[in-house]
mmCIF file of C-alpha atoms in Angstrom:
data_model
loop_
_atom_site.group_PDB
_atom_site.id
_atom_site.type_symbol
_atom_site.label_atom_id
_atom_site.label_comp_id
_atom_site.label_asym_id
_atom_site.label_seq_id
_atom_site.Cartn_x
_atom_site.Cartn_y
_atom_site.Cartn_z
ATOM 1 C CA UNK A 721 20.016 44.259 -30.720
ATOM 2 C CA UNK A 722 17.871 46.359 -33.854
ATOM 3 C CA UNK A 723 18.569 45.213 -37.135
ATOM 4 C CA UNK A 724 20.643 48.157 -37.642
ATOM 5 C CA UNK A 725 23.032 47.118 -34.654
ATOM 6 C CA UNK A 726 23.227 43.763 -35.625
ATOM 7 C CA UNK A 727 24.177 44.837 -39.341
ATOM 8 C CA UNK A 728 27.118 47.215 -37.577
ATOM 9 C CA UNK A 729 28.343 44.051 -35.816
ATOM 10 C CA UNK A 730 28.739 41.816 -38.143
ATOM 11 C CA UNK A 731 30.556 44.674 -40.277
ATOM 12 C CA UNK A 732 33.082 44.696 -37.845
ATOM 13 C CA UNK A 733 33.737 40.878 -38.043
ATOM 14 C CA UNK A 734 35.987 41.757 -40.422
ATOM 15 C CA UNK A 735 38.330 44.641 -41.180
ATOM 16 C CA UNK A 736 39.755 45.897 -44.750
ATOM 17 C CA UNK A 737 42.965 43.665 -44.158
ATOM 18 C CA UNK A 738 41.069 40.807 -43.579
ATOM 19 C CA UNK A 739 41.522 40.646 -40.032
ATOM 20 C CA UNK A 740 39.106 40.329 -37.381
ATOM 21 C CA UNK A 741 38.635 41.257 -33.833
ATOM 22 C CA UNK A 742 41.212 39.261 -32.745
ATOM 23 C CA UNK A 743 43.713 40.669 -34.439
ATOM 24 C CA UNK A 744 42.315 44.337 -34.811
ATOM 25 C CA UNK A 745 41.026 45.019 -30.973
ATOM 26 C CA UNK A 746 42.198 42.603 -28.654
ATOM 27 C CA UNK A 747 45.633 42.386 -29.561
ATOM 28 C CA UNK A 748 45.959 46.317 -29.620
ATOM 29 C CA UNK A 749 43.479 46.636 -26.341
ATOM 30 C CA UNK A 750 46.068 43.380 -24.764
ATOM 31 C CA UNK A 751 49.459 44.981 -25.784
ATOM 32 C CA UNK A 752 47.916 48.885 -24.653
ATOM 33 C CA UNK A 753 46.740 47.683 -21.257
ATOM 34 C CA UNK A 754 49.514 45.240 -20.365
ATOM 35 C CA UNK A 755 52.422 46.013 -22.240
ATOM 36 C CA UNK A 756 55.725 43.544 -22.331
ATOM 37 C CA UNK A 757 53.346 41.977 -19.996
ATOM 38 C CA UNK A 758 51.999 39.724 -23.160
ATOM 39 C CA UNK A 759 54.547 37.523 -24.601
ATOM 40 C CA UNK A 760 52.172 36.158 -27.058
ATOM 41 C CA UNK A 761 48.489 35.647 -27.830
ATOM 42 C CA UNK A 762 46.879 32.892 -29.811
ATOM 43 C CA UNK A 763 43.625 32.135 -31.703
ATOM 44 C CA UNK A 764 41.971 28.898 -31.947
ATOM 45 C CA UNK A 765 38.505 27.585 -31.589
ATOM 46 C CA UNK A 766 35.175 27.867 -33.797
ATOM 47 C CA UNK A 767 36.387 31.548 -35.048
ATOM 48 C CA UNK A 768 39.236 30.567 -36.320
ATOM 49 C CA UNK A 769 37.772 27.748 -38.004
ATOM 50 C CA UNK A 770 34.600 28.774 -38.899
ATOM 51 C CA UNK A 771 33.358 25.725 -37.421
ATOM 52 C CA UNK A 772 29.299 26.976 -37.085
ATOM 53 C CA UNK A 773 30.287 29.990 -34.888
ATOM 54 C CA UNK A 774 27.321 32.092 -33.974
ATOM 55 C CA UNK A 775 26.621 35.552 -33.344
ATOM 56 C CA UNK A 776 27.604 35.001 -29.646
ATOM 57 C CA UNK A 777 30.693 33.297 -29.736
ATOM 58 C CA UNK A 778 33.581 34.287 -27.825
ATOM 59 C CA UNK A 779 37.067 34.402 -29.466
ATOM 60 C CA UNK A 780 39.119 32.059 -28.136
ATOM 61 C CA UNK A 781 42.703 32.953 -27.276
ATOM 62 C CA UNK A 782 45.978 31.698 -25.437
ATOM 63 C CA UNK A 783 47.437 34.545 -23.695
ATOM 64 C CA UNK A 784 51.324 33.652 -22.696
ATOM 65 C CA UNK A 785 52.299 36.018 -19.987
ATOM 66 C CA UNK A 786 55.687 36.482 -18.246
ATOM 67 C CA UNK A 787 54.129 36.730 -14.328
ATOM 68 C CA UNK A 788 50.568 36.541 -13.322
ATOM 69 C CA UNK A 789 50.294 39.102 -11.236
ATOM 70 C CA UNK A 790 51.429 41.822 -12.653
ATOM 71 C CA UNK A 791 49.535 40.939 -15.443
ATOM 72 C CA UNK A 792 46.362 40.658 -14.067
ATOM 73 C CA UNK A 793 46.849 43.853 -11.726
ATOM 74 C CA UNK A 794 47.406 46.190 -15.290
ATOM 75 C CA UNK A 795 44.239 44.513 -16.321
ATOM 76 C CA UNK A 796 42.372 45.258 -12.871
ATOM 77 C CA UNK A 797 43.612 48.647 -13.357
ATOM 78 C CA UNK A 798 42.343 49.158 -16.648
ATOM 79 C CA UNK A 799 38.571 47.721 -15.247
ATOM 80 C CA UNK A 800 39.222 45.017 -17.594
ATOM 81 C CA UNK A 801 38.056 42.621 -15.220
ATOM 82 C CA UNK A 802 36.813 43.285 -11.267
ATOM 83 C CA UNK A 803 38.384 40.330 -9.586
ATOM 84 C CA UNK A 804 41.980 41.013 -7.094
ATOM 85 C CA UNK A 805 44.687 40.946 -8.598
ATOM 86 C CA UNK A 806 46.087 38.534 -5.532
ATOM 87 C CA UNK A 807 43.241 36.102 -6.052
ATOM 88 C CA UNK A 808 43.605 35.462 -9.465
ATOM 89 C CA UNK A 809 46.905 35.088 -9.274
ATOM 90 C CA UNK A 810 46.746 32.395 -6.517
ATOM 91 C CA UNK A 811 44.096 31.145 -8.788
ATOM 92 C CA UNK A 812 46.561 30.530 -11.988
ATOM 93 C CA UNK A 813 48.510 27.236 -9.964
ATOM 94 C CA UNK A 814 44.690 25.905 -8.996
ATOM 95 C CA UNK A 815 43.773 23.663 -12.185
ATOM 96 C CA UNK A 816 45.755 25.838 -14.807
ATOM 97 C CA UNK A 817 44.769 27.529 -17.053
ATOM 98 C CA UNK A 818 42.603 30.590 -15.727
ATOM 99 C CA UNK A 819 39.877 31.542 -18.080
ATOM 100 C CA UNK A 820 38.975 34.822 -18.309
ATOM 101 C CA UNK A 821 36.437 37.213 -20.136
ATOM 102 C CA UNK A 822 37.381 40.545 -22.180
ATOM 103 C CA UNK A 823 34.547 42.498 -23.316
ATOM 104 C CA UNK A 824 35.865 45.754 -24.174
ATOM 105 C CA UNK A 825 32.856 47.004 -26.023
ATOM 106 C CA UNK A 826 30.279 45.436 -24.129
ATOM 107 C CA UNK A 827 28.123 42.193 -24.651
ATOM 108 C CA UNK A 828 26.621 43.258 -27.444
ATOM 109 C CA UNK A 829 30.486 43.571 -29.062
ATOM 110 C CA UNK A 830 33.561 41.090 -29.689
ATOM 111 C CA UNK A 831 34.259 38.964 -26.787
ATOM 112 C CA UNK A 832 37.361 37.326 -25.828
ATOM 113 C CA UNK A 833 37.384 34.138 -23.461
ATOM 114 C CA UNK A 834 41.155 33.730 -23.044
ATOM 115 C CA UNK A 835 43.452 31.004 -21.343
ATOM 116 C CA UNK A 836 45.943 32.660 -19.713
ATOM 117 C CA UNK A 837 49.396 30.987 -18.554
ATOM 118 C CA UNK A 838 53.113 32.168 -18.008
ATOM 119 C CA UNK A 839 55.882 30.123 -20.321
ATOM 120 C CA UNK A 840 56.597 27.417 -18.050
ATOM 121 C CA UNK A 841 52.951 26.849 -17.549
ATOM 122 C CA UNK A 842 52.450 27.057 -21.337
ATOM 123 C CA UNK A 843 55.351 24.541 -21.786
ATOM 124 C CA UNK A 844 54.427 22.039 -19.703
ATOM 125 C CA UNK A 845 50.991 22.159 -20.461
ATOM 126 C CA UNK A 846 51.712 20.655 -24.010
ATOM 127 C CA UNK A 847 54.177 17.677 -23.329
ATOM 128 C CA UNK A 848 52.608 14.789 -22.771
ATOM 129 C CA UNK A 849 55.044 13.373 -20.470
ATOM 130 C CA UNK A 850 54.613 16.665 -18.129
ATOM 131 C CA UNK A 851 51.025 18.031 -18.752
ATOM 132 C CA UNK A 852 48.407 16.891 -15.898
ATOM 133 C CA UNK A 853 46.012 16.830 -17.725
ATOM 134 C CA UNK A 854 44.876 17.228 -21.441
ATOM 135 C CA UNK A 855 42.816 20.560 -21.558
ATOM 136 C CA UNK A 856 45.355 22.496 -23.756
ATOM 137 C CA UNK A 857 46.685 19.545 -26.114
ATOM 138 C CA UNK A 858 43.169 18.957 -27.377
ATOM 139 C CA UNK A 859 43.207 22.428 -28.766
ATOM 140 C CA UNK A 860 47.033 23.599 -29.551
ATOM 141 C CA UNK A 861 47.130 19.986 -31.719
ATOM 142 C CA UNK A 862 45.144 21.632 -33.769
ATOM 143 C CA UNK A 863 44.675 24.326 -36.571
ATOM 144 C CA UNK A 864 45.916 27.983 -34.295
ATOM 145 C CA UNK A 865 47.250 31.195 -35.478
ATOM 146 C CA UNK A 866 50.147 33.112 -33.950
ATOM 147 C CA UNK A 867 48.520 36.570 -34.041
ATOM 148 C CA UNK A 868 51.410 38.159 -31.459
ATOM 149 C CA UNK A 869 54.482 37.519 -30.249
ATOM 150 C CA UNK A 870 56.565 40.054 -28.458
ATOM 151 C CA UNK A 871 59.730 39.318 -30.652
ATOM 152 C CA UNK A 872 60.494 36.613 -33.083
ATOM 153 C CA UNK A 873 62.265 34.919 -30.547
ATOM 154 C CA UNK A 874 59.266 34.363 -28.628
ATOM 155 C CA UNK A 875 57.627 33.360 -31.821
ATOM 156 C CA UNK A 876 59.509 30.800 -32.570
ATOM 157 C CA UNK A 877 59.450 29.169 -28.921
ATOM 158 C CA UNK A 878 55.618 28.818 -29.164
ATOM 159 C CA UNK A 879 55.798 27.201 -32.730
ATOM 160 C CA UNK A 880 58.505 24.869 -31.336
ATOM 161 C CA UNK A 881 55.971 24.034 -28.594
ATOM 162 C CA UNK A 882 53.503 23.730 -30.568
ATOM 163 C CA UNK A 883 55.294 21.489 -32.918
ATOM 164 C CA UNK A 884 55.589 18.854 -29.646
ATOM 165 C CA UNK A 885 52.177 18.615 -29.023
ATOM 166 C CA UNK A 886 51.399 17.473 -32.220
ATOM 167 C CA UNK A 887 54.163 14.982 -32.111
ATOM 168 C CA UNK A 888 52.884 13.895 -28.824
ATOM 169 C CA UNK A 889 49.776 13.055 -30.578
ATOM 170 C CA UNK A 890 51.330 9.793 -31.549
ATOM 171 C CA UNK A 891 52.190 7.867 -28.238
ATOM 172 C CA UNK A 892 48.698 8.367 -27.608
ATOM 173 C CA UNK A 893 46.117 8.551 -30.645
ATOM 174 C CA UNK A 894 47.695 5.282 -32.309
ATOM 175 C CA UNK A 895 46.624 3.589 -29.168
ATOM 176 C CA UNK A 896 43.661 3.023 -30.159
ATOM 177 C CA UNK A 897 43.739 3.732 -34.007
ATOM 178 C CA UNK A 898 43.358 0.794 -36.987
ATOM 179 C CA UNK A 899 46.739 0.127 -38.244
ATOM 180 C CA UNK A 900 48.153 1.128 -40.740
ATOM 181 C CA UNK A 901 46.770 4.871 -40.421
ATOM 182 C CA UNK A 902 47.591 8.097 -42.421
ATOM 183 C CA UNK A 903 47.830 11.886 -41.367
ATOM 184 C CA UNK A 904 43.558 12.206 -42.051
ATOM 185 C CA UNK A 905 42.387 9.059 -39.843
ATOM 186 C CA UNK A 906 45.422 10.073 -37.187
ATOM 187 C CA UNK A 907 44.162 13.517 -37.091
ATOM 188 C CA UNK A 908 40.143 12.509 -37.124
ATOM 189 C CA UNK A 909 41.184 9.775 -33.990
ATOM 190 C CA UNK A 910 42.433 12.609 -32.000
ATOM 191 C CA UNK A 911 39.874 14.514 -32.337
ATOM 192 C CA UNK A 912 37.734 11.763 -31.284
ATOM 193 C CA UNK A 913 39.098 10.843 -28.272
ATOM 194 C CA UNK A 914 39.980 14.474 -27.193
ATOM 195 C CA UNK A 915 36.296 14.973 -27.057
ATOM 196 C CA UNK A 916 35.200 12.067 -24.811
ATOM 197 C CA UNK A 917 38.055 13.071 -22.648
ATOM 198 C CA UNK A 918 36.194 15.748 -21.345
ATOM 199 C CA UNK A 919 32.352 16.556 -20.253
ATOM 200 C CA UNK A 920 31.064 18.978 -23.526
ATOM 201 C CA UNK A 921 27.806 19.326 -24.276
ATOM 202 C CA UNK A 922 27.786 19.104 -28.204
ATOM 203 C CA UNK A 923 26.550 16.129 -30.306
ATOM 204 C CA UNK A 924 28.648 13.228 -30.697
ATOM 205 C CA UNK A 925 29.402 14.112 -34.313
ATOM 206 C CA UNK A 926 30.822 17.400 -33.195
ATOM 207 C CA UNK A 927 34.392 16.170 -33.450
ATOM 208 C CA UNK A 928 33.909 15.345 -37.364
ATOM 209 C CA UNK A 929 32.633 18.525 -37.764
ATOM 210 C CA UNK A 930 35.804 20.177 -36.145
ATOM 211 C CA UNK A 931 37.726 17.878 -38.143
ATOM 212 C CA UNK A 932 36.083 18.762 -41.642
ATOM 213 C CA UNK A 933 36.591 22.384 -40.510
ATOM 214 C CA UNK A 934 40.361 22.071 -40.981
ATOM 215 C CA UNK A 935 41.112 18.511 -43.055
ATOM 216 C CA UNK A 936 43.354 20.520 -45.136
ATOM 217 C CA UNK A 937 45.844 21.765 -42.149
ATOM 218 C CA UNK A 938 45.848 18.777 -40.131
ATOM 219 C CA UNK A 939 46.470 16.390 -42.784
ATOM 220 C CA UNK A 940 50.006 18.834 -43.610
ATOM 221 C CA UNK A 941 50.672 18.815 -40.162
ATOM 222 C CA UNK A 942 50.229 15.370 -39.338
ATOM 223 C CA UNK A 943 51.798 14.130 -42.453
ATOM 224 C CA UNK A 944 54.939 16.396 -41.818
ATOM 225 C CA UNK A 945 54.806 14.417 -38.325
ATOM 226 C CA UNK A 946 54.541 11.128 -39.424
ATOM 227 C CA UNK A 947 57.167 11.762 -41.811
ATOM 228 C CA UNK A 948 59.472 13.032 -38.876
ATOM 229 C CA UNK A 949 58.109 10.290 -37.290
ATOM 230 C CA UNK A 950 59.461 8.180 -39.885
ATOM 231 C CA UNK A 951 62.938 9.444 -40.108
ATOM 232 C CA UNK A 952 63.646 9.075 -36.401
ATOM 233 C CA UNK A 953 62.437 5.624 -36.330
ATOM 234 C CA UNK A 954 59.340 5.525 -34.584
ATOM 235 C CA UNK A 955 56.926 4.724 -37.177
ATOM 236 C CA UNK A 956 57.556 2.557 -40.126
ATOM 237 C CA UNK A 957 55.942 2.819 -43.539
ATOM 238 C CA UNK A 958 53.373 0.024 -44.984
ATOM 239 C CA UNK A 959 51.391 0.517 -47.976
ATOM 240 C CA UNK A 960 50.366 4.510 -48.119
ATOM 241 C CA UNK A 961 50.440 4.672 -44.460
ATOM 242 C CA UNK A 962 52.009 4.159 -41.127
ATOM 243 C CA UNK A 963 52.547 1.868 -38.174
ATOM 244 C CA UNK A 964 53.837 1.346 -34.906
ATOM 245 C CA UNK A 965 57.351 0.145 -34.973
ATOM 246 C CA UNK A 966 56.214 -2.265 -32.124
ATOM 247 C CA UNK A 967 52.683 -3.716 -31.311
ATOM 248 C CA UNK A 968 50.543 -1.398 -29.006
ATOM 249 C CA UNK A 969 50.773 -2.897 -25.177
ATOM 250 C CA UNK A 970 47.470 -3.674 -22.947
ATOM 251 C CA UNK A 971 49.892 -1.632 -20.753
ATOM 252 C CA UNK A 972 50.325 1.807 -22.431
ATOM 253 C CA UNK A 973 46.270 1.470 -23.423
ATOM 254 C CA UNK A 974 45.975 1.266 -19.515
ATOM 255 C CA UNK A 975 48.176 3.761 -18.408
ATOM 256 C CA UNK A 976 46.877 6.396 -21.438
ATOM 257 C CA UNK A 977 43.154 5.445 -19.964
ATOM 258 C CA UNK A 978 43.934 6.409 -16.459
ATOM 259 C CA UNK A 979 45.183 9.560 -17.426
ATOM 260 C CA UNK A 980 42.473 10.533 -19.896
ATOM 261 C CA UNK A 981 39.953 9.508 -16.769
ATOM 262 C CA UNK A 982 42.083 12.058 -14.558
ATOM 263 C CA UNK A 983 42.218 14.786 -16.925
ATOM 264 C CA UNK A 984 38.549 14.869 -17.499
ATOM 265 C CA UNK A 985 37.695 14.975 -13.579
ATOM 266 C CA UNK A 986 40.388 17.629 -13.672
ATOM 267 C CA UNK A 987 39.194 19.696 -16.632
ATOM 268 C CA UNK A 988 35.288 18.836 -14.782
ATOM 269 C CA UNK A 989 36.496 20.545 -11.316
ATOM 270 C CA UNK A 990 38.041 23.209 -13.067
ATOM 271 C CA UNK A 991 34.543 24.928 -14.034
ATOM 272 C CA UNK A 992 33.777 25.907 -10.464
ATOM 273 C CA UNK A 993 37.244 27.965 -10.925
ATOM 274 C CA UNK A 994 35.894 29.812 -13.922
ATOM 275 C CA UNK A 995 33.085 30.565 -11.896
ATOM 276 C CA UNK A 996 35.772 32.979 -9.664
ATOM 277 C CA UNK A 997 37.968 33.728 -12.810
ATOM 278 C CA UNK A 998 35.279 34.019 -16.010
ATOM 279 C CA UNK A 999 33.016 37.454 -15.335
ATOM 280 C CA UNK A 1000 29.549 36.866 -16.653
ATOM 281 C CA UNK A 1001 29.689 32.907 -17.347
ATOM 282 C CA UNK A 1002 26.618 32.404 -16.367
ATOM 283 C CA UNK A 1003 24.976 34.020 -19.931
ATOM 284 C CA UNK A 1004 28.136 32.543 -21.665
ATOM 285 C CA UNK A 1005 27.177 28.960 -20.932
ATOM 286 C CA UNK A 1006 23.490 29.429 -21.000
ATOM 287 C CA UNK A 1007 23.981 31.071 -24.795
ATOM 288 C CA UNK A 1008 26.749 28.117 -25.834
ATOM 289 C CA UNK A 1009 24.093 25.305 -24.588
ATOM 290 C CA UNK A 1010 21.629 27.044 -26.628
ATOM 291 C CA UNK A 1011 23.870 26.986 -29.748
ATOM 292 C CA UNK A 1012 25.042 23.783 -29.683
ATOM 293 C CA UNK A 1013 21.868 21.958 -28.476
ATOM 294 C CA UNK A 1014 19.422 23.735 -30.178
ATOM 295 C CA UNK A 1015 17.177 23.989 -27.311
ATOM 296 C CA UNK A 1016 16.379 27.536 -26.048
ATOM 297 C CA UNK A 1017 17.096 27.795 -21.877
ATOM 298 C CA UNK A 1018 15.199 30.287 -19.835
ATOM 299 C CA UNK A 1019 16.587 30.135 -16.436
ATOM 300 C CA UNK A 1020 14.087 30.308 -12.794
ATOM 301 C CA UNK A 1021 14.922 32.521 -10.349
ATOM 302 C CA UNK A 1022 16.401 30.468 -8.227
ATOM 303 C CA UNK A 1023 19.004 29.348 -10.946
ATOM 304 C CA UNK A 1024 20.163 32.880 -11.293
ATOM 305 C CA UNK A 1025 20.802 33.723 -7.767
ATOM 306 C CA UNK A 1026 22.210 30.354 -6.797
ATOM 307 C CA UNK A 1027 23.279 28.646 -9.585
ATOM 308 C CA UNK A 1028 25.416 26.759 -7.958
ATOM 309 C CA UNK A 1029 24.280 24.210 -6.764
ATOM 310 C CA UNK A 1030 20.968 24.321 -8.540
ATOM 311 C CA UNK A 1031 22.068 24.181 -11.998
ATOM 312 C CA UNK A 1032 22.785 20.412 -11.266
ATOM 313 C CA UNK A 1033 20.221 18.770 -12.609
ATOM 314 C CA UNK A 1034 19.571 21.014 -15.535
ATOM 315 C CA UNK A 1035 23.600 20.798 -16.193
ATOM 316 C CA UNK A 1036 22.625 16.402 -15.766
ATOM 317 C CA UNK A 1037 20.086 17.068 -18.047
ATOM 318 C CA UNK A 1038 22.019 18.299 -20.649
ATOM 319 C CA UNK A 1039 24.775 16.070 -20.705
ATOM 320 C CA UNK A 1040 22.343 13.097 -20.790
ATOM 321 C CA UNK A 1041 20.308 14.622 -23.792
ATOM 322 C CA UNK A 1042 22.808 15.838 -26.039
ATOM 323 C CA UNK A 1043 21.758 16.129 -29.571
ATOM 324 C CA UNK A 1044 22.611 13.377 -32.166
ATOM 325 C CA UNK A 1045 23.472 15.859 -34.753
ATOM 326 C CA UNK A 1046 24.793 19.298 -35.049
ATOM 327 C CA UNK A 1047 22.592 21.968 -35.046
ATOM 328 C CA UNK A 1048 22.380 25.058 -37.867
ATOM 329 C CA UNK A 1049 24.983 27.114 -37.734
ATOM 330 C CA UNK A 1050 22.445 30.095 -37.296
ATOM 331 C CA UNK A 1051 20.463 28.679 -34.562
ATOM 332 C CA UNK A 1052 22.023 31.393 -32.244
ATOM 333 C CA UNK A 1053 18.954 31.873 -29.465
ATOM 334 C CA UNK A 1054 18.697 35.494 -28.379
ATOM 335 C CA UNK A 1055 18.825 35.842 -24.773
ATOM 336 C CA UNK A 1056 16.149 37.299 -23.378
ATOM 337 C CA UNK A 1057 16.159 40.882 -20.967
ATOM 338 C CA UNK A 1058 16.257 38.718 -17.619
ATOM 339 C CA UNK A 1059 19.156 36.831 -18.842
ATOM 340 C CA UNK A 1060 21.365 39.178 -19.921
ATOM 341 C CA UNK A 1061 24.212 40.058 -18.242
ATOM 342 C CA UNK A 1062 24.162 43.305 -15.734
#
């Protein structure tokens, strides 16, 4: 990118209402393309939270759709993305959720890396007694926005599902939490242990920085919880914060460890699905590494015609040399000409 382009692009990070791609060209390009297709679309990540996003960062966003075919085939036909229809249908019961790419504009403009599930999918993806595994509870606990919904009925089914993951936070976060606890060491816990329960390559602080990013909502939200909490008789009050009505069990420690262990080899095996599902990861990785390691990657040869399997060891590599701190929030490594995507 020139100056100049780079100067247009950031102009469009936001528009006169205050709005920003997500609101002002996805959901428009989402609602055009696939019509009552989209029951609802959701923001959440670094973007939302300003959480050291850089140049290069996708949007992130839950798309709720009613059936997965038919929405992927008015996205095929639109050359929103190049992959049958059929497959990634079949695709959507193999490790839910797919993750897919929207780049409407290019690489060089606003890109979308979305989630995509139908309701029952969505629903059972957030209760902890169903879900099999934790990918989407460790990010619908925490700060979203509801930026469509295809009637206020829909609306207010997400916010209701919503509203149980967050409660579910609490038969497994105080597991391991110092007692008594309030809504800002509840909600910092979480966030801890949601990010050793899967394979990322930030620092280890990267979770306090996510959590400083939005102390103000998740304290409301988790003191509205433990308040609710409160009233139905599973926590009890003591001092200015909470306990357990009942001491926490070597058994329900056990049981929550097996399941984190499962859910991060699940969310782990998922990434050779986004291989199939995700156009262009390859750069997308490669560029998020780079941002949140602060270490510039220039790929061989061989790594961009096979990189799987010989990204291994650089992928090893990286997990075993995370940074200790997080990097500047403008360290955003330009990729060079041989990197790019075609």
């Amino acid at each position: 990118m020139s100056l100049v382009e780079e100067t247009v692009f950031a102009q469009k990070e936001k528009s006169v209402d205050g709005h920003g791609p997500a609101e002002d060209v996805f959901v428009p390009l989402l609602t055009t393309i696939a019509r009552d297709h989209i029951e609802a679309v959701i923001l959440y990540g670094s973007r939302l939270l300003g959480a050291n996003p850089g140049r290069h960062s996708a949007y992130d966003l839950v798309l709720i759709v009613d059936e997965y075919k038919d929405f992927y085939e008015a996205l095929y036909s639109a050359n929103m993305i190049h992959r049958l229809p059929m497959v990634m249908a079949i695709m959507s019961y193999v490790l839910p959720p797919n993750v897919i790419r929207l780049a409407p504009e290019g690489v060089d403009g606003p890109i979308a890396k979305c989630l995509v599930l139908n309701r029952p999918d969505f629903e059972r993806s957030l209760a902890i007694d169903q879900a099999k595994d934790h990918f989407m509870i460790s990010r619908m606990m925490q700060k979203v926005k509801v930026i469509y919904s295809k009637s206020e009925a829909v609306g207010q089914w997400v916010q209701h599902n919503l509203g149980i993951a967050r409660y579910g936070v609490l038969t497994w976060a105080t597991l391991w939490i110092d007692q008594p606890f309030d809504a800002a060491s509840l909600a910092r816990e979480m966030l801890r242990i949601c990010y050793r329960s899967e394979n990322r390559p930030e620092s280890d602080g990267r979770s306090d920085t996510i959590f400083l990013s939005q102390e103000n909502e998740l304290v409301e939200y988790y003191a509205n919880v433990l308040t609710e909490a409160e009233v139905k008789g599973d926590m009890v009050r003591d001092g200015n914060g909470y306990r357990t009505m009942s001491p926490v069990s070597m058994r329900s420690r056990l049981g929550r460890i097996v399941y984190f262990k499962v859910s991060k080899l699940r969310v782990t095996l998922s990434w050779l699905k986004h291989v199939v599902t995700f156009e262009g990861w390859l750069p997308y990785i490669v560029r998020k590494v780079e941002r949140r390691t602060g270490s510039e990657i220039n790929l061989t040869l061989i790594e961009k015609v096979l990189p799987i399997p010989c990204l291994v060891p650089r992928v090893l590599y990286v997990f075993w040399n995370r940074p200790k701190t997080e990097t500047e929030a403008n360290q955003d490594f330009r990729m060079g000409p041989d990197q790019r995507e075609n």
